[in-house]
Amino acid sequence: MMDNTIHILGMGAIGSLISSQLKRQPVKAINIVRREISAKLEFTPYQQTKPTHIKLNTCLTQQLELNSVQTLLVPLKAFQVKTAIETMLPYLTPEAVIVLMHNGLGCREQIKDILLDTHTIVSATTTHGAFKPSDNELIHTGLGETRLGLLVNNQEQENLAKLYLNPFLSGFSPCHWDPEIERKLWLKLAINACINPITAYFQIKNGLVCETQHQKLIDAICQEVVHVANCKGVQFDKQELIKTVIKVAQATAENFSSMNRDVFYKRQTEINYINGYIVALANQYQIDVPANQMMLEWIKN
Ligand code: PAF
């Protein structure tokens, strides 16, 4: 039976933004939290200055019914995904659709063996910007778009995912089902592989990545991404990647990247899933990727 509820893991910036947008839809969005936390938020919509008060629906993990979660969005940091999915296993229905939304790659490989064959893993990437200056404040800083798709060819799973995710696709607009999601994920990986470690190491805003002194490094990182992606069957032109990196850095010029903030606040970073993922794949294919290796050394966790 189709259940009109979308469960969202955590109350991070993107997870809270999604529920705030889904409030206007005929769908119930529930944020699953690990500890009692106030569900009241002062929400500042995009390009507005005055916050409005909203209340999200939250539920503690242990309050969920076993075998009850049909649609699960996972907007967590990459390094949190595996443990979070393990905790959620008893609560998922056998046909559950799980949507991964994070920077970097590699989580799908980590969780596919702990899930059932009947579970569907959807990969997503979003360019929305959201920021939570405190637990009770949410600011929608950048209007972006979200793309979703399957990394495997399975028509039955695709139909099910589209059906279950329909309220999300229409409610978190603009949001599109993308048959070329793998390419979009690699493009995002290249963006993060350049902008994140450079802004984190030098503690600069995204816009400064475009300065001449970083050009050689960006060129080398992109060259290596093209090579490794090619081994995985994803074709890119280096100049196209560089152009996209610069475009994103310019569009988010005044922002601090997520890795910049993680390093600043001495938190764990997603480096192992970004440049680390490229290095791990390169090792498998016996390719040298010294620029990505250097980024990994710059940002040690
Ligand atoms: O991780 C981030 O901060 C973002 O993905 C991006 C695109 C680099 C913009 O800041």
mmCIF file of C-alpha atoms and ligand atoms in Angstrom:
data_model
loop_
_atom_site.group_PDB
_atom_site.id
_atom_site.type_symbol
_atom_site.label_atom_id
_atom_site.label_comp_id
_atom_site.label_asym_id
_atom_site.label_seq_id
_atom_site.Cartn_x
_atom_site.Cartn_y
_atom_site.Cartn_z
ATOM 1 C CA MET A 1 0.000 0.000 0.000
ATOM 2 C CA MET A 2 1.246 3.488 -0.865
ATOM 3 C CA ASP A 3 1.943 5.627 2.195
ATOM 4 C CA ASN A 4 1.846 9.396 1.741
ATOM 5 C CA THR A 5 4.661 10.103 4.179
ATOM 6 C CA ILE A 6 8.225 11.127 3.419
ATOM 7 C CA HIS A 7 10.735 10.448 6.171
ATOM 8 C CA ILE A 8 13.867 12.590 6.278
ATOM 9 C CA LEU A 9 16.893 11.602 8.326
ATOM 10 C CA GLY A 10 18.063 14.351 10.641
ATOM 11 C CA MET A 11 17.367 18.052 10.858
ATOM 12 C CA GLY A 12 20.411 19.375 9.028
ATOM 13 C CA ALA A 13 20.143 22.433 6.777
ATOM 14 C CA ILE A 14 19.019 20.586 3.625
ATOM 15 C CA GLY A 15 16.818 18.130 5.565
ATOM 16 C CA SER A 16 15.052 21.027 7.291
ATOM 17 C CA LEU A 17 14.750 22.963 4.040
ATOM 18 C CA ILE A 18 13.068 19.990 2.353
ATOM 19 C CA SER A 19 10.501 19.620 5.146
ATOM 20 C CA SER A 20 9.822 23.357 5.155
ATOM 21 C CA GLN A 21 9.032 23.187 1.408
ATOM 22 C CA LEU A 22 6.971 19.997 1.698
ATOM 23 C CA LYS A 23 4.759 21.658 4.334
ATOM 24 C CA ARG A 24 2.896 23.324 1.470
ATOM 25 C CA GLN A 25 2.193 19.926 -0.161
ATOM 26 C CA PRO A 26 -0.421 17.257 0.486
ATOM 27 C CA VAL A 27 2.235 14.991 1.939
ATOM 28 C CA LYS A 28 3.467 14.400 5.466
ATOM 29 C CA ALA A 29 7.183 15.066 5.924
ATOM 30 C CA ILE A 30 8.711 13.723 9.136
ATOM 31 C CA ASN A 31 12.272 14.427 10.269
ATOM 32 C CA ILE A 32 13.727 11.482 12.164
ATOM 33 C CA VAL A 33 15.943 12.668 15.011
ATOM 34 C CA ARG A 34 18.190 10.863 17.485
ATOM 35 C CA ARG A 35 17.444 13.075 20.493
ATOM 36 C CA GLU A 36 14.611 15.362 21.605
ATOM 37 C CA ILE A 37 15.095 18.620 19.715
ATOM 38 C CA SER A 38 12.813 21.586 19.238
ATOM 39 C CA ALA A 39 10.945 21.286 15.921
ATOM 40 C CA LYS A 40 10.261 25.048 15.871
ATOM 41 C CA LEU A 41 12.358 26.977 13.385
ATOM 42 C CA GLU A 42 12.773 30.613 12.443
ATOM 43 C CA PHE A 43 12.837 30.166 8.695
ATOM 44 C CA THR A 44 14.096 32.892 6.362
ATOM 45 C CA PRO A 45 12.943 32.061 2.811
ATOM 46 C CA TYR A 46 15.219 32.787 -0.147
ATOM 47 C CA GLN A 47 15.969 36.510 -0.668
ATOM 48 C CA GLN A 48 13.797 37.559 2.271
ATOM 49 C CA THR A 49 15.042 39.289 5.358
ATOM 50 C CA LYS A 50 12.279 38.537 7.875
ATOM 51 C CA PRO A 51 12.055 35.028 9.277
ATOM 52 C CA THR A 52 8.724 33.262 9.661
ATOM 53 C CA HIS A 53 7.978 30.704 12.368
ATOM 54 C CA ILE A 54 7.483 27.141 11.243
ATOM 55 C CA LYS A 55 7.136 23.841 13.064
ATOM 56 C CA LEU A 56 8.418 20.655 11.503
ATOM 57 C CA ASN A 57 7.116 17.167 12.270
ATOM 58 C CA THR A 58 9.780 15.220 14.117
ATOM 59 C CA CYS A 59 9.976 11.705 15.454
ATOM 60 C CA LEU A 60 12.642 9.936 17.514
ATOM 61 C CA THR A 61 14.121 6.875 15.774
ATOM 62 C CA GLN A 62 12.909 4.553 18.539
ATOM 63 C CA GLN A 63 9.351 5.907 18.208
ATOM 64 C CA LEU A 64 9.085 4.652 14.622
ATOM 65 C CA GLU A 65 7.081 1.517 13.978
ATOM 66 C CA LEU A 66 9.097 -1.441 12.721
ATOM 67 C CA ASN A 67 8.723 -2.020 8.982
ATOM 68 C CA SER A 68 6.959 1.302 8.420
ATOM 69 C CA VAL A 69 9.281 3.623 6.483
ATOM 70 C CA GLN A 70 8.593 3.513 2.760
ATOM 71 C CA THR A 71 10.374 6.635 1.522
ATOM 72 C CA LEU A 72 13.550 7.762 3.270
ATOM 73 C CA LEU A 73 15.570 10.833 2.302
ATOM 74 C CA VAL A 74 19.133 10.816 3.658
ATOM 75 C CA PRO A 75 20.517 14.394 3.523
ATOM 76 C CA LEU A 76 23.423 13.627 5.871
ATOM 77 C CA LYS A 77 27.177 14.054 5.606
ATOM 78 C CA ALA A 78 28.692 11.204 3.563
ATOM 79 C CA PHE A 79 30.552 9.744 6.555
ATOM 80 C CA GLN A 80 27.291 9.484 8.546
ATOM 81 C CA VAL A 81 25.314 7.572 5.922
ATOM 82 C CA LYS A 82 26.343 3.950 6.559
ATOM 83 C CA THR A 83 25.718 4.000 10.328
ATOM 84 C CA ALA A 84 22.445 5.881 9.857
ATOM 85 C CA ILE A 85 21.183 3.309 7.339
ATOM 86 C CA GLU A 86 22.223 0.445 9.651
ATOM 87 C CA THR A 87 20.170 2.020 12.458
ATOM 88 C CA MET A 88 17.184 2.455 10.141
ATOM 89 C CA LEU A 89 17.181 -1.114 8.773
ATOM 90 C CA PRO A 90 14.452 -2.538 11.095
ATOM 91 C CA TYR A 91 12.160 0.383 10.293
ATOM 92 C CA LEU A 92 12.352 0.131 6.497
ATOM 93 C CA THR A 93 9.671 -1.710 4.523
ATOM 94 C CA PRO A 94 11.079 -4.367 2.139
ATOM 95 C CA GLU A 95 10.225 -2.109 -0.807
ATOM 96 C CA ALA A 96 11.593 1.084 0.721
ATOM 97 C CA VAL A 97 13.049 3.781 -1.526
ATOM 98 C CA ILE A 98 16.164 5.412 -0.045
ATOM 99 C CA VAL A 99 17.447 8.699 -1.437
ATOM 100 C CA LEU A 100 21.110 9.578 -0.843
ATOM 101 C CA MET A 101 21.886 13.314 -0.916
ATOM 102 C CA HIS A 102 25.393 14.339 0.031
ATOM 103 C CA ASN A 103 28.666 15.663 -1.329
ATOM 104 C CA GLY A 104 31.011 13.038 -2.717
ATOM 105 C CA LEU A 105 30.637 9.455 -3.860
ATOM 106 C CA GLY A 106 31.149 6.010 -2.356
ATOM 107 C CA CYS A 107 28.227 5.694 0.091
ATOM 108 C CA ARG A 108 26.112 3.678 -2.327
ATOM 109 C CA GLU A 109 28.863 1.030 -2.480
ATOM 110 C CA GLN A 110 29.030 1.020 1.339
ATOM 111 C CA ILE A 111 25.312 0.430 1.898
ATOM 112 C CA LYS A 112 24.180 -1.695 -1.015
ATOM 113 C CA ASP A 113 25.179 -4.950 0.657
ATOM 114 C CA ILE A 114 23.497 -4.175 3.965
ATOM 115 C CA LEU A 115 20.175 -3.385 2.237
ATOM 116 C CA LEU A 116 17.786 -5.899 0.701
ATOM 117 C CA ASP A 117 17.730 -6.455 -3.078
ATOM 118 C CA THR A 118 14.152 -5.178 -2.960
ATOM 119 C CA HIS A 119 15.235 -1.809 -1.563
ATOM 120 C CA THR A 120 15.793 0.932 -4.133
ATOM 121 C CA ILE A 121 18.739 3.303 -3.756
ATOM 122 C CA VAL A 122 18.206 6.633 -5.496
ATOM 123 C CA SER A 123 21.109 9.062 -5.905
ATOM 124 C CA ALA A 124 20.431 12.781 -5.705
ATOM 125 C CA THR A 125 22.336 16.010 -6.000
ATOM 126 C CA THR A 126 21.068 19.451 -5.103
ATOM 127 C CA THR A 127 22.412 22.940 -5.717
ATOM 128 C CA HIS A 128 20.142 24.558 -3.107
ATOM 129 C CA GLY A 129 22.000 26.463 -0.432
ATOM 130 C CA ALA A 130 20.736 26.337 3.150
ATOM 131 C CA PHE A 131 22.350 27.384 6.394
ATOM 132 C CA LYS A 132 21.458 26.779 10.035
ATOM 133 C CA PRO A 133 23.248 29.411 12.148
ATOM 134 C CA SER A 134 21.755 27.673 15.218
ATOM 135 C CA ASP A 135 19.499 24.652 15.935
ATOM 136 C CA ASN A 136 16.399 26.846 15.656
ATOM 137 C CA GLU A 137 17.259 29.016 12.652
ATOM 138 C CA LEU A 138 17.175 28.099 8.972
ATOM 139 C CA ILE A 139 18.126 30.374 6.080
ATOM 140 C CA HIS A 140 17.509 29.439 2.456
ATOM 141 C CA THR A 141 20.676 31.002 1.012
ATOM 142 C CA GLY A 142 20.614 29.763 -2.577
ATOM 143 C CA LEU A 143 17.816 28.794 -4.915
ATOM 144 C CA GLY A 144 18.990 25.705 -6.748
ATOM 145 C CA GLU A 145 17.661 22.581 -8.346
ATOM 146 C CA THR A 146 17.665 18.916 -7.433
ATOM 147 C CA ARG A 147 18.268 15.926 -9.680
ATOM 148 C CA LEU A 148 17.517 12.308 -8.861
ATOM 149 C CA GLY A 149 18.079 9.011 -10.565
ATOM 150 C CA LEU A 150 19.138 5.400 -10.346
ATOM 151 C CA LEU A 151 22.709 4.223 -10.918
ATOM 152 C CA VAL A 152 21.454 0.804 -12.036
ATOM 153 C CA ASN A 153 19.202 -0.092 -14.914
ATOM 154 C CA ASN A 154 16.070 -1.466 -13.246
ATOM 155 C CA GLN A 155 12.729 -0.359 -14.714
ATOM 156 C CA GLU A 156 10.649 -1.826 -11.896
ATOM 157 C CA GLN A 157 12.653 0.006 -9.219
ATOM 158 C CA GLU A 158 12.603 3.193 -11.279
ATOM 159 C CA ASN A 159 8.787 3.099 -11.562
ATOM 160 C CA LEU A 160 8.420 2.487 -7.833
ATOM 161 C CA ALA A 161 10.875 5.262 -6.955
ATOM 162 C CA LYS A 162 9.089 7.752 -9.215
ATOM 163 C CA LEU A 163 5.749 6.815 -7.663
ATOM 164 C CA TYR A 164 6.912 7.093 -4.050
ATOM 165 C CA LEU A 165 8.935 10.221 -4.716
ATOM 166 C CA ASN A 166 6.264 12.020 -6.688
ATOM 167 C CA PRO A 167 5.304 14.372 -3.791
ATOM 168 C CA PHE A 168 8.998 15.181 -3.318
ATOM 169 C CA LEU A 169 9.583 15.772 -7.039
ATOM 170 C CA SER A 170 6.679 18.242 -7.187
ATOM 171 C CA GLY A 171 7.077 19.698 -3.676
ATOM 172 C CA PHE A 172 10.803 20.439 -3.598
ATOM 173 C CA SER A 173 10.660 22.263 -6.894
ATOM 174 C CA PRO A 174 12.605 22.480 -9.203
ATOM 175 C CA CYS A 175 13.343 18.778 -8.837
ATOM 176 C CA HIS A 176 13.807 16.421 -11.796
ATOM 177 C CA TRP A 177 14.217 12.745 -12.432
ATOM 178 C CA ASP A 178 17.473 12.505 -14.395
ATOM 179 C CA PRO A 179 18.442 9.508 -16.554
ATOM 180 C CA GLU A 180 22.011 10.887 -16.600
ATOM 181 C CA ILE A 181 22.376 11.139 -12.837
ATOM 182 C CA GLU A 182 25.790 9.413 -12.785
ATOM 183 C CA ARG A 183 27.243 12.147 -14.967
ATOM 184 C CA LYS A 184 25.682 14.847 -12.722
ATOM 185 C CA LEU A 185 27.197 13.198 -9.640
ATOM 186 C CA TRP A 186 30.642 13.146 -11.246
ATOM 187 C CA LEU A 187 30.280 16.779 -12.263
ATOM 188 C CA LYS A 188 29.418 17.670 -8.667
ATOM 189 C CA LEU A 189 32.361 15.545 -7.504
ATOM 190 C CA ALA A 190 34.726 17.572 -9.710
ATOM 191 C CA ILE A 191 33.276 20.831 -8.323
ATOM 192 C CA ASN A 192 33.720 19.650 -4.732
ATOM 193 C CA ALA A 193 37.156 18.139 -5.454
ATOM 194 C CA CYS A 194 38.410 21.620 -6.457
ATOM 195 C CA ILE A 195 36.436 24.148 -4.414
ATOM 196 C CA ASN A 196 36.206 22.321 -1.084
ATOM 197 C CA PRO A 197 39.856 21.481 -0.269
ATOM 198 C CA ILE A 198 41.232 24.756 -1.697
ATOM 199 C CA THR A 199 38.771 26.912 0.284
ATOM 200 C CA ALA A 200 39.295 24.764 3.384
ATOM 201 C CA TYR A 201 43.106 24.740 3.267
ATOM 202 C CA PHE A 202 43.497 28.469 2.572
ATOM 203 C CA GLN A 203 40.387 29.375 4.627
ATOM 204 C CA ILE A 204 38.988 31.511 1.826
ATOM 205 C CA LYS A 205 35.504 32.105 0.403
ATOM 206 C CA ASN A 206 34.472 30.216 -2.747
ATOM 207 C CA GLY A 207 34.954 33.226 -5.065
ATOM 208 C CA LEU A 208 38.713 33.385 -4.364
ATOM 209 C CA VAL A 209 39.189 29.929 -5.899
ATOM 210 C CA CYS A 210 39.011 31.709 -9.299
ATOM 211 C CA GLU A 211 42.274 33.604 -8.598
ATOM 212 C CA THR A 212 45.180 32.834 -10.969
ATOM 213 C CA GLN A 213 47.303 31.221 -8.255
ATOM 214 C CA HIS A 214 44.845 28.259 -8.017
ATOM 215 C CA GLN A 215 44.431 27.707 -11.772
ATOM 216 C CA LYS A 216 47.192 25.122 -12.176
ATOM 217 C CA LEU A 217 45.866 23.063 -9.281
ATOM 218 C CA ILE A 218 42.270 23.166 -10.560
ATOM 219 C CA ASP A 219 43.531 22.115 -13.989
ATOM 220 C CA ALA A 220 45.406 19.146 -12.486
ATOM 221 C CA ILE A 221 42.499 18.025 -10.256
ATOM 222 C CA CYS A 222 40.085 18.170 -13.219
ATOM 223 C CA GLN A 223 42.528 16.338 -15.505
ATOM 224 C CA GLU A 224 42.662 13.487 -12.970
ATOM 225 C CA VAL A 225 38.870 13.449 -12.515
ATOM 226 C CA VAL A 226 38.464 13.154 -16.312
ATOM 227 C CA HIS A 227 40.862 10.207 -16.344
ATOM 228 C CA VAL A 228 39.254 8.300 -13.443
ATOM 229 C CA ALA A 229 35.670 9.061 -14.580
ATOM 230 C CA ASN A 230 36.621 7.765 -18.020
ATOM 231 C CA CYS A 231 37.665 4.425 -16.460
ATOM 232 C CA LYS A 232 34.173 4.249 -14.915
ATOM 233 C CA GLY A 233 32.643 4.897 -18.341
ATOM 234 C CA VAL A 234 31.761 8.565 -17.753
ATOM 235 C CA GLN A 235 33.202 10.897 -20.394
ATOM 236 C CA PHE A 236 34.146 14.508 -19.699
ATOM 237 C CA ASP A 237 36.073 17.213 -21.413
ATOM 238 C CA LYS A 238 38.572 18.826 -19.003
ATOM 239 C CA GLN A 239 37.756 22.361 -20.165
ATOM 240 C CA GLU A 240 34.036 21.714 -19.563
ATOM 241 C CA LEU A 241 34.809 20.627 -15.989
ATOM 242 C CA ILE A 242 37.046 23.630 -15.302
ATOM 243 C CA LYS A 243 34.400 26.007 -16.672
ATOM 244 C CA THR A 244 31.757 24.446 -14.411
ATOM 245 C CA VAL A 245 34.012 24.673 -11.346
ATOM 246 C CA ILE A 246 34.674 28.372 -12.015
ATOM 247 C CA LYS A 247 30.973 29.053 -12.690
ATOM 248 C CA VAL A 248 29.958 27.489 -9.352
ATOM 249 C CA ALA A 249 32.763 29.304 -7.484
ATOM 250 C CA GLN A 250 31.580 32.616 -8.981
ATOM 251 C CA ALA A 251 27.897 31.904 -8.297
ATOM 252 C CA THR A 252 28.687 31.111 -4.645
ATOM 253 C CA ALA A 253 31.533 33.659 -4.366
ATOM 254 C CA GLU A 254 30.436 35.037 -0.989
ATOM 255 C CA ASN A 255 29.875 31.615 0.618
ATOM 256 C CA PHE A 256 32.217 29.486 2.659
ATOM 257 C CA SER A 257 32.198 25.919 1.364
ATOM 258 C CA SER A 258 31.017 23.146 3.649
ATOM 259 C CA MET A 259 34.592 21.850 4.000
ATOM 260 C CA ASN A 260 35.886 25.328 4.784
ATOM 261 C CA ARG A 261 33.441 25.456 7.730
ATOM 262 C CA ASP A 262 34.198 21.875 8.802
ATOM 263 C CA VAL A 263 37.935 22.668 8.987
ATOM 264 C CA PHE A 264 37.240 26.022 10.666
ATOM 265 C CA TYR A 265 35.115 24.384 13.372
ATOM 266 C CA LYS A 266 37.501 21.371 13.577
ATOM 267 C CA ARG A 267 34.736 18.958 12.500
ATOM 268 C CA GLN A 268 35.122 15.810 10.431
ATOM 269 C CA THR A 269 35.178 16.615 6.691
ATOM 270 C CA GLU A 270 33.891 14.739 3.642
ATOM 271 C CA ILE A 271 37.393 14.619 2.079
ATOM 272 C CA ASN A 272 37.458 10.779 2.006
ATOM 273 C CA TYR A 273 34.332 10.770 -0.166
ATOM 274 C CA ILE A 274 35.515 13.561 -2.467
ATOM 275 C CA ASN A 275 39.261 13.588 -3.328
ATOM 276 C CA GLY A 276 39.618 10.377 -1.290
ATOM 277 C CA TYR A 277 37.092 8.633 -3.547
ATOM 278 C CA ILE A 278 39.052 9.700 -6.632
ATOM 279 C CA VAL A 279 42.321 8.463 -5.098
ATOM 280 C CA ALA A 280 40.753 5.102 -4.110
ATOM 281 C CA LEU A 281 39.387 4.542 -7.626
ATOM 282 C CA ALA A 282 42.681 5.631 -9.179
ATOM 283 C CA ASN A 283 44.490 3.023 -7.041
ATOM 284 C CA GLN A 284 42.100 0.356 -8.339
ATOM 285 C CA TYR A 285 42.824 1.372 -11.921
ATOM 286 C CA GLN A 286 46.535 1.911 -11.187
ATOM 287 C CA ILE A 287 46.469 5.539 -12.246
ATOM 288 C CA ASP A 288 48.531 8.316 -10.651
ATOM 289 C CA VAL A 289 46.449 11.179 -9.256
ATOM 290 C CA PRO A 290 49.022 13.349 -7.411
ATOM 291 C CA ALA A 291 46.860 16.491 -7.252
ATOM 292 C CA ASN A 292 43.936 14.683 -5.590
ATOM 293 C CA GLN A 293 46.400 12.825 -3.354
ATOM 294 C CA MET A 294 47.837 16.183 -2.279
ATOM 295 C CA MET A 295 44.311 17.473 -1.437
ATOM 296 C CA LEU A 296 43.797 14.400 0.724
ATOM 297 C CA GLU A 297 47.036 15.172 2.556
ATOM 298 C CA TRP A 298 46.119 18.863 2.949
ATOM 299 C CA ILE A 299 42.796 18.040 4.610
ATOM 300 C CA LYS A 300 43.557 15.242 7.004
ATOM 301 C CA ASN A 301 40.583 14.186 9.089
HETATM 302 O O1 PAF B 1 30.155 21.744 -0.323
HETATM 303 C C1 PAF B 1 29.793 22.886 -0.666
HETATM 304 O O2 PAF B 1 29.989 23.896 0.023
HETATM 305 C C2 PAF B 1 29.032 23.028 -1.966
HETATM 306 O O3 PAF B 1 28.786 21.742 -2.493
HETATM 307 C C3 PAF B 1 29.700 23.919 -3.020
HETATM 308 C C4 PAF B 1 29.110 23.649 -4.366
HETATM 309 C C5 PAF B 1 31.195 23.732 -3.069
HETATM 310 C C6 PAF B 1 29.356 25.378 -2.769
HETATM 311 O O4 PAF B 1 29.840 25.892 -1.579
#
